[in-house]
Amino acid sequence: MTTTTTPPPLAGLARALIAAGKLSAAAGEELSQKALANKTSFASQLVASGVLSAADLAHHVSGIFGIPLVDVQALDINRIPKDLLDGKLCASYKVLPLAKRGSRLVIATADPTNKEAAEKIKFTAQVGVDWLIAEHDKLVALVDKITKTTSESLESFSSAADFDLEDIKDVDESNKNEADGSDVEDAPVVKFLHKMLIDAFNMRASDLHFEPYEHNYRVRFRIDGELREIAAPPIAIKDKLASRIKVISRLDISEKRVPQDGRMKLKMGPEKVIDFRVSTLPTLFGEKIVIRILDPSSAKMGIDALGYEPEEKERLLNAISRPYGMILVTGPTGSGKTVSLYSCLNLLNKPGVNISTAEDPSEINMPGVNQVNVNDKAGLTFAVALKSFLRQDPDVIMVGEIRDLETADIAIKAAQTGHLVLSTLHTNDAPTTLTRMRNMGIAPFNIASSVILITAQRLGRRLCKKCKEPVDIPHEALLEAGYQEEELDGSWTPYKPVGCAECNNGYKGRVGIYQVMPISEAMQEIILKDGSALEIANQARKEGVKSLRESGLHKVKQGVTSLEEVIAVTNL
């Protein structure tokens, strides 16, 4: 009895070409068996054998199935979306996604009968598939070029020559298994993220911005208050990078529709640990992620390192040495209010002092201080935390921000009943802080009897000591900036930024510009009479309190910063 081997069933493409008379049955069977033996697709074997050219195959398939042709060679490679499908899937099945329309992907292929590819795409991307026919050789070349370019680009950003992965380890052990379980192809993403974090810290950046757009992806660092573009990695990494950051930050990696906030820590050396605050935001083309660097050592630099003038420093130290009262720090976001508050807390943090803080969230960890993160969803608001603090026998209370009347009332009562209270408000300068509190609904008597000092502040860029140069500024321009005639006696020289290898366009680091206003008896009388911010400002000037602009101009006289920088960060 003779046993016959049944040949494998012909592929969909072979069967369609034979049925249309474009290929003989014998040739179809032979090519199918060779494709099976060579572990390649029927279309690849057909073109390689020379039975049909890639162009003829594309035209025949387009006619048989009624699917439009596309010339992929005419496409701009930079405008082809690279994040619609995984690169490995595209390379495996030789397909190229060209656009997304609703819940369907438009994909170029040489073989629209490949059911395995269609099902894999549907399962992976959760979308339907609309085919376009492309010439096989051109399609393969373009797919290989895109996947190779993406891989090489990412590897160049995260090359081991630039970064030693062993220098940095995740402190968050709860996510260790998830992070270590990443696929091998995710290793460049992990290296890239770690390199960006290390570079940001070494470049003294305060924030990292990971920003996806339609056709590109960029990473920017905020250095000395200015955003600088640092890298432009391939857009295909945006989802993997977002997932990596979320895993480390204990965020929900499946939730991409709403903003999320988290934290992560990275260990740099045996004793140095850096905290990062993470914020995600859904945008049109993916999640934008901003990471703020929180260096606990910044709070331990001391008052002198912040840039206070001797008389300003003395006023502040006198206020925090008082047993009770309220000290307010005001200024816009990113003006250094938190560092100023924690520098004060660092001076007060002694074994005999009970300090409690309520913040949203706590940015700087300080041993010896009882820190509470407010959680509005759970009902732990600033007001609730403050009420609880008052039952915890506190000496010093720090409130991250006074946002409403209830919080302000409790804070003021605490200041009136033997506690030192530190907090922040968002106002333009010190005098307007008092009228802002009045507008919140706080009685003038409570303001006058509780507030003992208000500090308004800005951060200006510090001139690089190595490359700054003297500049000749017209006399009229100096007068217009705010200098008095008697100050322009030629005893000092203004400087301008130049730029060198060690700085950022002529600036290196930042310096605080302060308006430190103690509340005197004369000011208390103005407050009790419900006086305006202008009256308080005039009284402060009589008492020798400099405005923000005047403090900034003094920094220019000292050669610390430039006149244009002071004009940019202060207002008259």
CSV table of N, CA and C in Angstrom, one decimal, residues 13-162:
chain,number,residue,atom,x,y,z
A,13,LEU,N,-3.3,34.1,-1.1
A,13,LEU,CA,-2.8,34.9,-2.3
A,13,LEU,C,-2.5,34.0,-3.5
A,14,ALA,N,-1.9,32.8,-3.2
A,14,ALA,CA,-1.6,31.9,-4.3
A,14,ALA,C,-2.9,31.4,-5.0
A,15,ARG,N,-3.9,31.1,-4.1
A,15,ARG,CA,-5.2,30.6,-4.6
A,15,ARG,C,-5.9,31.7,-5.5
A,16,ALA,N,-5.8,33.0,-5.0
A,16,ALA,CA,-6.5,34.1,-5.8
A,16,ALA,C,-5.8,34.3,-7.1
A,17,LEU,N,-4.4,34.2,-7.2
A,17,LEU,CA,-3.7,34.5,-8.4
A,17,LEU,C,-4.0,33.3,-9.4
A,18,ILE,N,-4.1,32.1,-8.9
A,18,ILE,CA,-4.4,31.0,-9.8
A,18,ILE,C,-5.8,31.1,-10.4
A,19,ALA,N,-6.7,31.5,-9.5
A,19,ALA,CA,-8.1,31.6,-9.9
A,19,ALA,C,-8.3,32.7,-10.9
A,20,ALA,N,-7.5,33.7,-10.8
A,20,ALA,CA,-7.5,34.8,-11.8
A,20,ALA,C,-6.7,34.6,-13.0
A,21,GLY,N,-6.0,33.5,-13.1
A,21,GLY,CA,-5.3,33.1,-14.3
A,21,GLY,C,-3.9,33.9,-14.4
A,22,LYS,N,-3.5,34.4,-13.3
A,22,LYS,CA,-2.2,35.1,-13.3
A,22,LYS,C,-1.0,34.2,-12.9
A,23,LEU,N,-1.4,33.0,-12.5
A,23,LEU,CA,-0.3,32.0,-12.0
A,23,LEU,C,-0.8,30.6,-12.3
A,24,SER,N,0.1,29.7,-12.7
A,24,SER,CA,-0.3,28.4,-13.0
A,24,SER,C,-0.4,27.6,-11.6
A,25,ALA,N,-1.3,26.6,-11.6
A,25,ALA,CA,-1.4,25.8,-10.4
A,25,ALA,C,-0.1,25.1,-9.9
A,26,ALA,N,0.6,24.6,-10.9
A,26,ALA,CA,1.9,24.0,-10.6
A,26,ALA,C,2.9,25.0,-10.0
A,27,ALA,N,3.0,26.1,-10.6
A,27,ALA,CA,3.9,27.2,-10.1
A,27,ALA,C,3.4,27.6,-8.7
A,28,GLY,N,2.1,27.7,-8.5
A,28,GLY,CA,1.6,28.1,-7.2
A,28,GLY,C,2.0,27.1,-6.1
A,29,GLU,N,1.8,25.8,-6.4
A,29,GLU,CA,2.1,24.8,-5.4
A,29,GLU,C,3.6,24.8,-5.1
A,30,GLU,N,4.4,24.9,-6.2
A,30,GLU,CA,5.9,24.8,-6.0
A,30,GLU,C,6.3,26.0,-5.1
A,31,LEU,N,5.8,27.2,-5.4
A,31,LEU,CA,6.2,28.4,-4.7
A,31,LEU,C,5.8,28.3,-3.2
A,32,SER,N,4.6,27.8,-3.0
A,32,SER,CA,4.0,27.6,-1.6
A,32,SER,C,4.9,26.7,-0.8
A,33,GLN,N,5.4,25.6,-1.4
A,33,GLN,CA,6.2,24.7,-0.7
A,33,GLN,C,7.6,25.3,-0.4
A,34,LYS,N,8.1,26.1,-1.3
A,34,LYS,CA,9.4,26.7,-1.1
A,34,LYS,C,9.3,27.8,0.0
A,35,ALA,N,8.2,28.5,0.0
A,35,ALA,CA,8.0,29.5,1.0
A,35,ALA,C,7.9,28.9,2.4
A,36,LEU,N,7.2,27.7,2.5
A,36,LEU,CA,7.1,27.0,3.7
A,36,LEU,C,8.5,26.5,4.2
A,37,ALA,N,9.3,26.0,3.3
A,37,ALA,CA,10.6,25.5,3.6
A,37,ALA,C,11.6,26.6,4.0
A,38,ASN,N,11.4,27.7,3.4
A,38,ASN,CA,12.3,28.9,3.7
A,38,ASN,C,11.8,29.8,4.8
A,39,LYS,N,10.6,29.4,5.3
A,39,LYS,CA,10.0,30.2,6.4
A,39,LYS,C,9.8,31.6,6.0
A,40,THR,N,9.3,31.8,4.9
A,40,THR,CA,9.0,33.2,4.4
A,40,THR,C,7.6,33.3,3.9
A,41,SER,N,7.2,34.4,3.5
A,41,SER,CA,5.8,34.6,3.0
A,41,SER,C,5.7,34.2,1.5
A,42,PHE,N,4.5,33.9,1.1
A,42,PHE,CA,4.3,33.5,-0.4
A,42,PHE,C,4.7,34.7,-1.3
A,43,ALA,N,4.3,35.9,-0.8
A,43,ALA,CA,4.6,37.1,-1.7
A,43,ALA,C,6.1,37.3,-1.8
A,44,SER,N,6.9,37.1,-0.7
A,44,SER,CA,8.4,37.2,-0.8
A,44,SER,C,8.9,36.2,-1.7
A,45,GLN,N,8.4,34.9,-1.6
A,45,GLN,CA,9.0,33.8,-2.5
A,45,GLN,C,8.6,34.1,-3.9
A,46,LEU,N,7.4,34.6,-4.2
A,46,LEU,CA,7.0,34.8,-5.6
A,46,LEU,C,7.8,35.9,-6.2
A,47,VAL,N,8.1,37.0,-5.5
A,47,VAL,CA,8.9,38.1,-6.1
A,47,VAL,C,10.4,37.6,-6.3
A,48,ALA,N,10.9,36.9,-5.2
A,48,ALA,CA,12.3,36.4,-5.3
A,48,ALA,C,12.5,35.5,-6.4
A,49,SER,N,11.5,34.7,-6.8
A,49,SER,CA,11.6,33.7,-7.9
A,49,SER,C,11.7,34.3,-9.2
A,50,GLY,N,11.1,35.5,-9.4
A,50,GLY,CA,11.1,36.2,-10.6
A,50,GLY,C,9.9,35.8,-11.5
A,51,VAL,N,9.0,35.0,-11.0
A,51,VAL,CA,7.8,34.6,-11.7
A,51,VAL,C,6.9,35.8,-12.0
A,52,LEU,N,6.8,36.7,-11.0
A,52,LEU,CA,6.1,37.9,-11.1
A,52,LEU,C,7.0,39.0,-10.5
A,53,SER,N,7.0,40.2,-11.1
A,53,SER,CA,7.7,41.3,-10.5
A,53,SER,C,6.9,41.9,-9.4
A,54,ALA,N,7.5,42.6,-8.5
A,54,ALA,CA,6.8,43.2,-7.4
A,54,ALA,C,5.7,44.2,-7.9
A,55,ALA,N,6.0,44.9,-9.0
A,55,ALA,CA,5.0,45.9,-9.6
A,55,ALA,C,3.8,45.1,-10.2
A,56,ASP,N,4.1,44.0,-10.9
A,56,ASP,CA,3.0,43.2,-11.5
A,56,ASP,C,2.2,42.6,-10.4
A,57,LEU,N,2.8,42.1,-9.4
A,57,LEU,CA,2.0,41.4,-8.3
A,57,LEU,C,1.1,42.5,-7.7
A,58,ALA,N,1.6,43.7,-7.4
A,58,ALA,CA,0.8,44.7,-6.8
A,58,ALA,C,-0.4,45.0,-7.6
A,59,HIS,N,-0.2,45.2,-9.0
A,59,HIS,CA,-1.3,45.6,-9.9
A,59,HIS,C,-2.3,44.4,-10.0
A,60,HIS,N,-1.9,43.2,-10.0
A,60,HIS,CA,-2.8,42.1,-10.1
A,60,HIS,C,-3.6,42.0,-8.8
A,61,VAL,N,-3.0,42.1,-7.7
A,61,VAL,CA,-3.7,42.0,-6.4
A,61,VAL,C,-4.7,43.1,-6.2
A,62,SER,N,-4.3,44.3,-6.6
A,62,SER,CA,-5.2,45.5,-6.6
A,62,SER,C,-6.4,45.2,-7.4
A,63,GLY,N,-6.2,44.7,-8.6
A,63,GLY,CA,-7.4,44.4,-9.5
A,63,GLY,C,-8.2,43.3,-9.0
A,64,ILE,N,-7.6,42.2,-8.5
A,64,ILE,CA,-8.4,41.0,-8.1
A,64,ILE,C,-9.3,41.4,-6.9
A,65,PHE,N,-8.7,42.1,-5.9
A,65,PHE,CA,-9.5,42.4,-4.7
A,65,PHE,C,-10.2,43.8,-4.6
A,66,GLY,N,-9.9,44.6,-5.7
A,66,GLY,CA,-10.5,45.9,-5.7
A,66,GLY,C,-10.0,46.8,-4.6
A,67,ILE,N,-8.7,46.7,-4.3
A,67,ILE,CA,-8.1,47.5,-3.2
A,67,ILE,C,-7.2,48.6,-3.9
A,68,PRO,N,-7.2,49.8,-3.5
A,68,PRO,CA,-6.4,50.9,-4.1
A,68,PRO,C,-4.9,50.6,-3.9
A,69,LEU,N,-4.1,51.0,-4.9
A,69,LEU,CA,-2.7,51.0,-4.8
A,69,LEU,C,-2.1,52.2,-4.1
A,70,VAL,N,-1.0,52.0,-3.4
A,70,VAL,CA,-0.3,53.2,-2.9
A,70,VAL,C,1.2,53.0,-3.2
A,71,ASP,N,1.9,54.1,-3.6
A,71,ASP,CA,3.3,54.1,-3.9
A,71,ASP,C,4.0,54.5,-2.6
A,72,VAL,N,4.5,53.6,-1.8
A,72,VAL,CA,5.1,53.9,-0.5
A,72,VAL,C,6.4,54.7,-0.7
A,73,GLN,N,7.0,54.5,-1.8
A,73,GLN,CA,8.3,55.2,-2.1
A,73,GLN,C,8.1,56.7,-2.2
A,74,ALA,N,6.9,57.1,-2.5
A,74,ALA,CA,6.6,58.6,-2.6
A,74,ALA,C,6.2,59.2,-1.3
A,75,LEU,N,6.1,58.4,-0.2
A,75,LEU,CA,5.7,58.9,1.1
A,75,LEU,C,6.9,59.6,1.8
A,76,ASP,N,6.6,60.7,2.6
A,76,ASP,CA,7.6,61.3,3.4
A,76,ASP,C,7.8,60.5,4.6
A,77,ILE,N,9.0,59.9,4.8
A,77,ILE,CA,9.3,59.0,5.9
A,77,ILE,C,9.1,59.6,7.3
A,78,ASN,N,9.3,61.0,7.3
A,78,ASN,CA,9.2,61.7,8.6
A,78,ASN,C,7.7,61.9,9.0
A,79,ARG,N,6.8,61.8,8.0
A,79,ARG,CA,5.4,62.0,8.3
A,79,ARG,C,4.6,60.7,8.5
A,80,ILE,N,5.3,59.6,8.3
A,80,ILE,CA,4.6,58.3,8.5
A,80,ILE,C,4.5,58.0,10.0
A,81,PRO,N,3.3,57.9,10.6
A,81,PRO,CA,3.2,57.6,12.0
A,81,PRO,C,3.9,56.3,12.4
A,82,LYS,N,4.7,56.5,13.5
A,82,LYS,CA,5.5,55.3,13.9
A,82,LYS,C,5.0,54.7,15.2
A,83,ASP,N,3.9,55.2,15.7
A,83,ASP,CA,3.4,54.7,17.0
A,83,ASP,C,2.1,54.0,17.0
A,84,LEU,N,1.6,53.7,15.7
A,84,LEU,CA,0.3,53.1,15.6
A,84,LEU,C,0.3,51.6,15.8
A,85,LEU,N,1.5,51.0,15.5
A,85,LEU,CA,1.7,49.6,15.6
A,85,LEU,C,3.1,49.3,16.2
A,86,ASP,N,3.3,48.2,16.9
A,86,ASP,CA,4.6,47.8,17.4
A,86,ASP,C,5.5,47.6,16.2
A,87,GLY,N,6.7,48.0,16.3
A,87,GLY,CA,7.7,47.9,15.2
A,87,GLY,C,8.0,46.4,14.9
A,88,LYS,N,8.0,45.6,16.0
A,88,LYS,CA,8.3,44.2,15.7
A,88,LYS,C,7.2,43.5,14.9
A,89,LEU,N,6.0,43.9,15.1
A,89,LEU,CA,4.9,43.3,14.4
A,89,LEU,C,4.9,43.8,12.9
A,90,CYS,N,5.3,45.0,12.7
A,90,CYS,CA,5.4,45.5,11.3
A,90,CYS,C,6.5,44.8,10.6
A,91,ALA,N,7.6,44.6,11.2
A,91,ALA,CA,8.8,44.0,10.6
A,91,ALA,C,8.5,42.5,10.3
A,92,SER,N,7.7,41.9,11.2
A,92,SER,CA,7.4,40.4,11.1
A,92,SER,C,6.5,40.2,9.9
A,93,TYR,N,5.4,41.0,9.8
A,93,TYR,CA,4.4,40.7,8.7
A,93,TYR,C,4.6,41.6,7.5
A,94,LYS,N,5.6,42.5,7.5
A,94,LYS,CA,5.9,43.4,6.4
A,94,LYS,C,4.6,44.2,6.1
A,95,VAL,N,4.2,44.9,7.1
A,95,VAL,CA,3.0,45.8,6.9
A,95,VAL,C,3.4,47.2,7.4
A,96,LEU,N,2.8,48.2,7.0
A,96,LEU,CA,3.1,49.6,7.4
A,96,LEU,C,1.8,50.4,7.6
A,97,PRO,N,1.5,50.8,8.9
A,97,PRO,CA,0.4,51.6,9.2
A,97,PRO,C,0.6,53.0,8.6
A,98,LEU,N,-0.4,53.5,7.9
A,98,LEU,CA,-0.3,54.9,7.3
A,98,LEU,C,-1.2,55.9,8.0
A,99,ALA,N,-2.3,55.5,8.6
A,99,ALA,CA,-3.2,56.5,9.2
A,99,ALA,C,-4.2,55.7,10.1
A,100,LYS,N,-4.8,56.5,10.9
A,100,LYS,CA,-5.9,55.9,11.8
A,100,LYS,C,-7.1,56.8,11.5
A,101,ARG,N,-8.2,56.1,11.2
A,101,ARG,CA,-9.5,56.7,11.0
A,101,ARG,C,-10.5,56.1,11.9
A,102,GLY,N,-10.8,56.9,13.0
A,102,GLY,CA,-11.7,56.3,14.0
A,102,GLY,C,-11.1,55.1,14.7
A,103,SER,N,-11.9,54.0,14.5
A,103,SER,CA,-11.4,52.7,15.1
A,103,SER,C,-10.8,51.8,14.1
A,104,ARG,N,-10.3,52.3,13.0
A,104,ARG,CA,-9.7,51.5,12.0
A,104,ARG,C,-8.4,52.0,11.5
A,105,LEU,N,-7.4,51.1,11.2
A,105,LEU,CA,-6.1,51.5,10.8
A,105,LEU,C,-6.0,51.3,9.3
A,106,VAL,N,-5.4,52.2,8.6
A,106,VAL,CA,-5.1,52.1,7.1
A,106,VAL,C,-3.7,51.6,7.0
A,107,ILE,N,-3.6,50.4,6.4
A,107,ILE,CA,-2.3,49.7,6.5
A,107,ILE,C,-1.9,49.2,5.1
A,108,ALA,N,-0.6,49.5,4.7
A,108,ALA,CA,-0.1,49.1,3.4
A,108,ALA,C,0.4,47.7,3.6
A,109,THR,N,0.1,46.8,2.6
A,109,THR,CA,0.6,45.4,2.6
A,109,THR,C,0.7,44.9,1.1
A,110,ALA,N,1.4,43.9,0.9
A,110,ALA,CA,1.5,43.2,-0.4
A,110,ALA,C,0.6,42.1,-0.5
A,111,ASP,N,0.0,41.6,0.7
A,111,ASP,CA,-0.8,40.4,0.7
A,111,ASP,C,-2.0,40.7,1.7
A,112,PRO,N,-3.1,41.1,1.1
A,112,PRO,CA,-4.3,41.4,1.9
A,112,PRO,C,-5.0,40.1,2.4
A,113,THR,N,-4.6,38.9,1.9
A,113,THR,CA,-5.2,37.7,2.3
A,113,THR,C,-4.6,37.1,3.6
A,114,ASN,N,-3.6,37.8,4.2
A,114,ASN,CA,-2.9,37.3,5.3
A,114,ASN,C,-3.8,37.5,6.6
A,115,LYS,N,-4.6,36.4,6.9
A,115,LYS,CA,-5.5,36.5,8.0
A,115,LYS,C,-4.8,36.6,9.4
A,116,GLU,N,-3.6,35.9,9.4
A,116,GLU,CA,-2.9,35.9,10.7
A,116,GLU,C,-2.4,37.3,11.0
A,117,ALA,N,-1.9,38.1,10.0
A,117,ALA,CA,-1.5,39.4,10.3
A,117,ALA,C,-2.7,40.3,10.7
A,118,ALA,N,-3.8,40.2,10.0
A,118,ALA,CA,-5.0,41.0,10.3
A,118,ALA,C,-5.5,40.7,11.7
A,119,GLU,N,-5.5,39.4,12.1
A,119,GLU,CA,-6.0,39.1,13.5
A,119,GLU,C,-5.0,39.6,14.5
A,120,LYS,N,-3.7,39.5,14.3
A,120,LYS,CA,-2.7,40.0,15.2
A,120,LYS,C,-2.9,41.5,15.4
A,121,ILE,N,-3.1,42.2,14.3
A,121,ILE,CA,-3.2,43.7,14.4
A,121,ILE,C,-4.5,44.0,15.2
A,122,LYS,N,-5.6,43.4,14.9
A,122,LYS,CA,-6.8,43.6,15.6
A,122,LYS,C,-6.7,43.4,17.1
A,123,PHE,N,-6.0,42.3,17.4
A,123,PHE,CA,-5.8,42.0,18.8
A,123,PHE,C,-4.9,42.9,19.6
A,124,THR,N,-3.8,43.3,18.9
A,124,THR,CA,-2.8,44.2,19.5
A,124,THR,C,-3.3,45.6,19.6
A,125,ALA,N,-3.8,46.1,18.6
A,125,ALA,CA,-4.2,47.6,18.5
A,125,ALA,C,-5.7,47.8,18.8
A,126,GLN,N,-6.5,46.7,18.9
A,126,GLN,CA,-7.9,46.8,19.2
A,126,GLN,C,-8.6,47.7,18.2
A,127,VAL,N,-8.3,47.5,16.9
A,127,VAL,CA,-8.8,48.3,15.8
A,127,VAL,C,-9.1,47.4,14.6
A,128,GLY,N,-10.0,47.8,13.7
A,128,GLY,CA,-10.2,47.1,12.4
A,128,GLY,C,-9.1,47.5,11.5
A,129,VAL,N,-9.0,46.8,10.3
A,129,VAL,CA,-8.0,47.0,9.4
A,129,VAL,C,-8.6,47.3,8.0
A,130,ASP,N,-8.1,48.4,7.4
A,130,ASP,CA,-8.4,48.7,6.0
A,130,ASP,C,-7.0,48.6,5.2
A,131,TRP,N,-7.0,47.7,4.2
A,131,TRP,CA,-5.7,47.5,3.5
A,131,TRP,C,-5.6,48.5,2.3
A,132,LEU,N,-4.3,48.8,2.0
A,132,LEU,CA,-3.9,49.4,0.8
A,132,LEU,C,-2.8,48.5,0.2
A,133,ILE,N,-2.7,48.4,-1.1
A,133,ILE,CA,-1.7,47.5,-1.7
A,133,ILE,C,-0.5,48.3,-2.1
A,134,ALA,N,0.7,47.7,-1.7
A,134,ALA,CA,2.0,48.3,-2.0
A,134,ALA,C,2.8,47.3,-2.7
A,135,GLU,N,3.8,47.8,-3.5
A,135,GLU,CA,4.8,46.9,-4.1
A,135,GLU,C,5.6,46.2,-3.1
A,136,HIS,N,5.8,44.9,-3.1
A,136,HIS,CA,6.4,44.2,-2.0
A,136,HIS,C,7.9,44.6,-1.7
A,137,ASP,N,8.7,44.8,-2.7
A,137,ASP,CA,10.1,45.2,-2.5
A,137,ASP,C,10.2,46.6,-1.9
A,138,LYS,N,9.4,47.5,-2.4
A,138,LYS,CA,9.4,48.9,-1.8
A,138,LYS,C,8.9,48.9,-0.4
A,139,LEU,N,7.9,48.1,-0.1
A,139,LEU,CA,7.3,48.1,1.2
A,139,LEU,C,8.3,47.5,2.2
A,140,VAL,N,8.9,46.4,1.8
A,140,VAL,CA,9.9,45.7,2.7
A,140,VAL,C,11.0,46.7,3.0
A,141,ALA,N,11.5,47.4,2.0
A,141,ALA,CA,12.7,48.3,2.2
A,141,ALA,C,12.3,49.4,3.2
A,142,LEU,N,11.1,49.9,3.0
A,142,LEU,CA,10.6,51.1,3.9
A,142,LEU,C,10.4,50.6,5.3
A,143,VAL,N,9.8,49.5,5.5
A,143,VAL,CA,9.5,48.9,6.8
A,143,VAL,C,10.9,48.7,7.6
A,144,ASP,N,11.8,48.1,6.8
A,144,ASP,CA,13.1,47.8,7.4
A,144,ASP,C,13.8,49.1,7.8
A,145,LYS,N,13.7,50.1,6.9
A,145,LYS,CA,14.4,51.4,7.2
A,145,LYS,C,13.8,52.1,8.4
A,146,ILE,N,12.5,52.1,8.5
A,146,ILE,CA,11.8,52.7,9.7
A,146,ILE,C,12.2,52.0,11.0
A,147,THR,N,12.0,50.7,11.0
A,147,THR,CA,12.3,50.0,12.3
A,147,THR,C,13.8,50.1,12.6
A,148,LYS,N,14.7,50.1,11.6
A,148,LYS,CA,16.1,50.2,11.9
A,148,LYS,C,16.4,51.6,12.4
A,149,THR,N,15.8,52.6,11.8
A,149,THR,CA,16.1,54.0,12.2
A,149,THR,C,15.6,54.3,13.6
A,150,THR,N,14.4,53.8,13.9
A,150,THR,CA,13.9,53.9,15.3
A,150,THR,C,14.8,53.3,16.3
A,151,SER,N,15.2,52.1,16.0
A,151,SER,CA,16.1,51.3,16.9
A,151,SER,C,17.4,52.0,17.1
A,152,GLU,N,18.0,52.4,16.0
A,152,GLU,CA,19.3,53.1,16.1
A,152,GLU,C,19.2,54.4,16.8
A,153,SER,N,18.1,55.1,16.5
A,153,SER,CA,18.0,56.5,17.2
A,153,SER,C,17.8,56.3,18.7
A,154,LEU,N,17.1,55.4,19.1
A,154,LEU,CA,16.9,55.2,20.5
A,154,LEU,C,18.1,54.7,21.2
A,155,GLU,N,18.8,53.8,20.5
A,155,GLU,CA,20.1,53.3,21.1
A,155,GLU,C,21.1,54.4,21.2
A,156,SER,N,21.1,55.3,20.3
A,156,SER,CA,22.1,56.4,20.3
A,156,SER,C,21.8,57.3,21.5
A,157,PHE,N,20.5,57.4,21.9
A,157,PHE,CA,20.2,58.3,23.1
A,157,PHE,C,20.6,57.6,24.4
A,158,SER,N,20.6,56.2,24.4
A,158,SER,CA,20.8,55.5,25.6
A,158,SER,C,22.0,54.6,25.6
A,159,SER,N,23.0,55.0,24.8
A,159,SER,CA,24.2,54.2,24.7
A,159,SER,C,24.9,54.0,26.0
A,160,ALA,N,25.4,52.9,26.2
A,160,ALA,CA,26.1,52.6,27.5
A,160,ALA,C,27.4,53.4,27.6
A,161,ALA,N,27.9,53.9,26.5
A,161,ALA,CA,29.1,54.8,26.6
A,161,ALA,C,28.8,56.1,27.3
A,162,ASP,N,27.5,56.5,27.2
A,162,ASP,CA,27.2,57.8,27.9
A,162,ASP,C,26.6,57.6,29.3
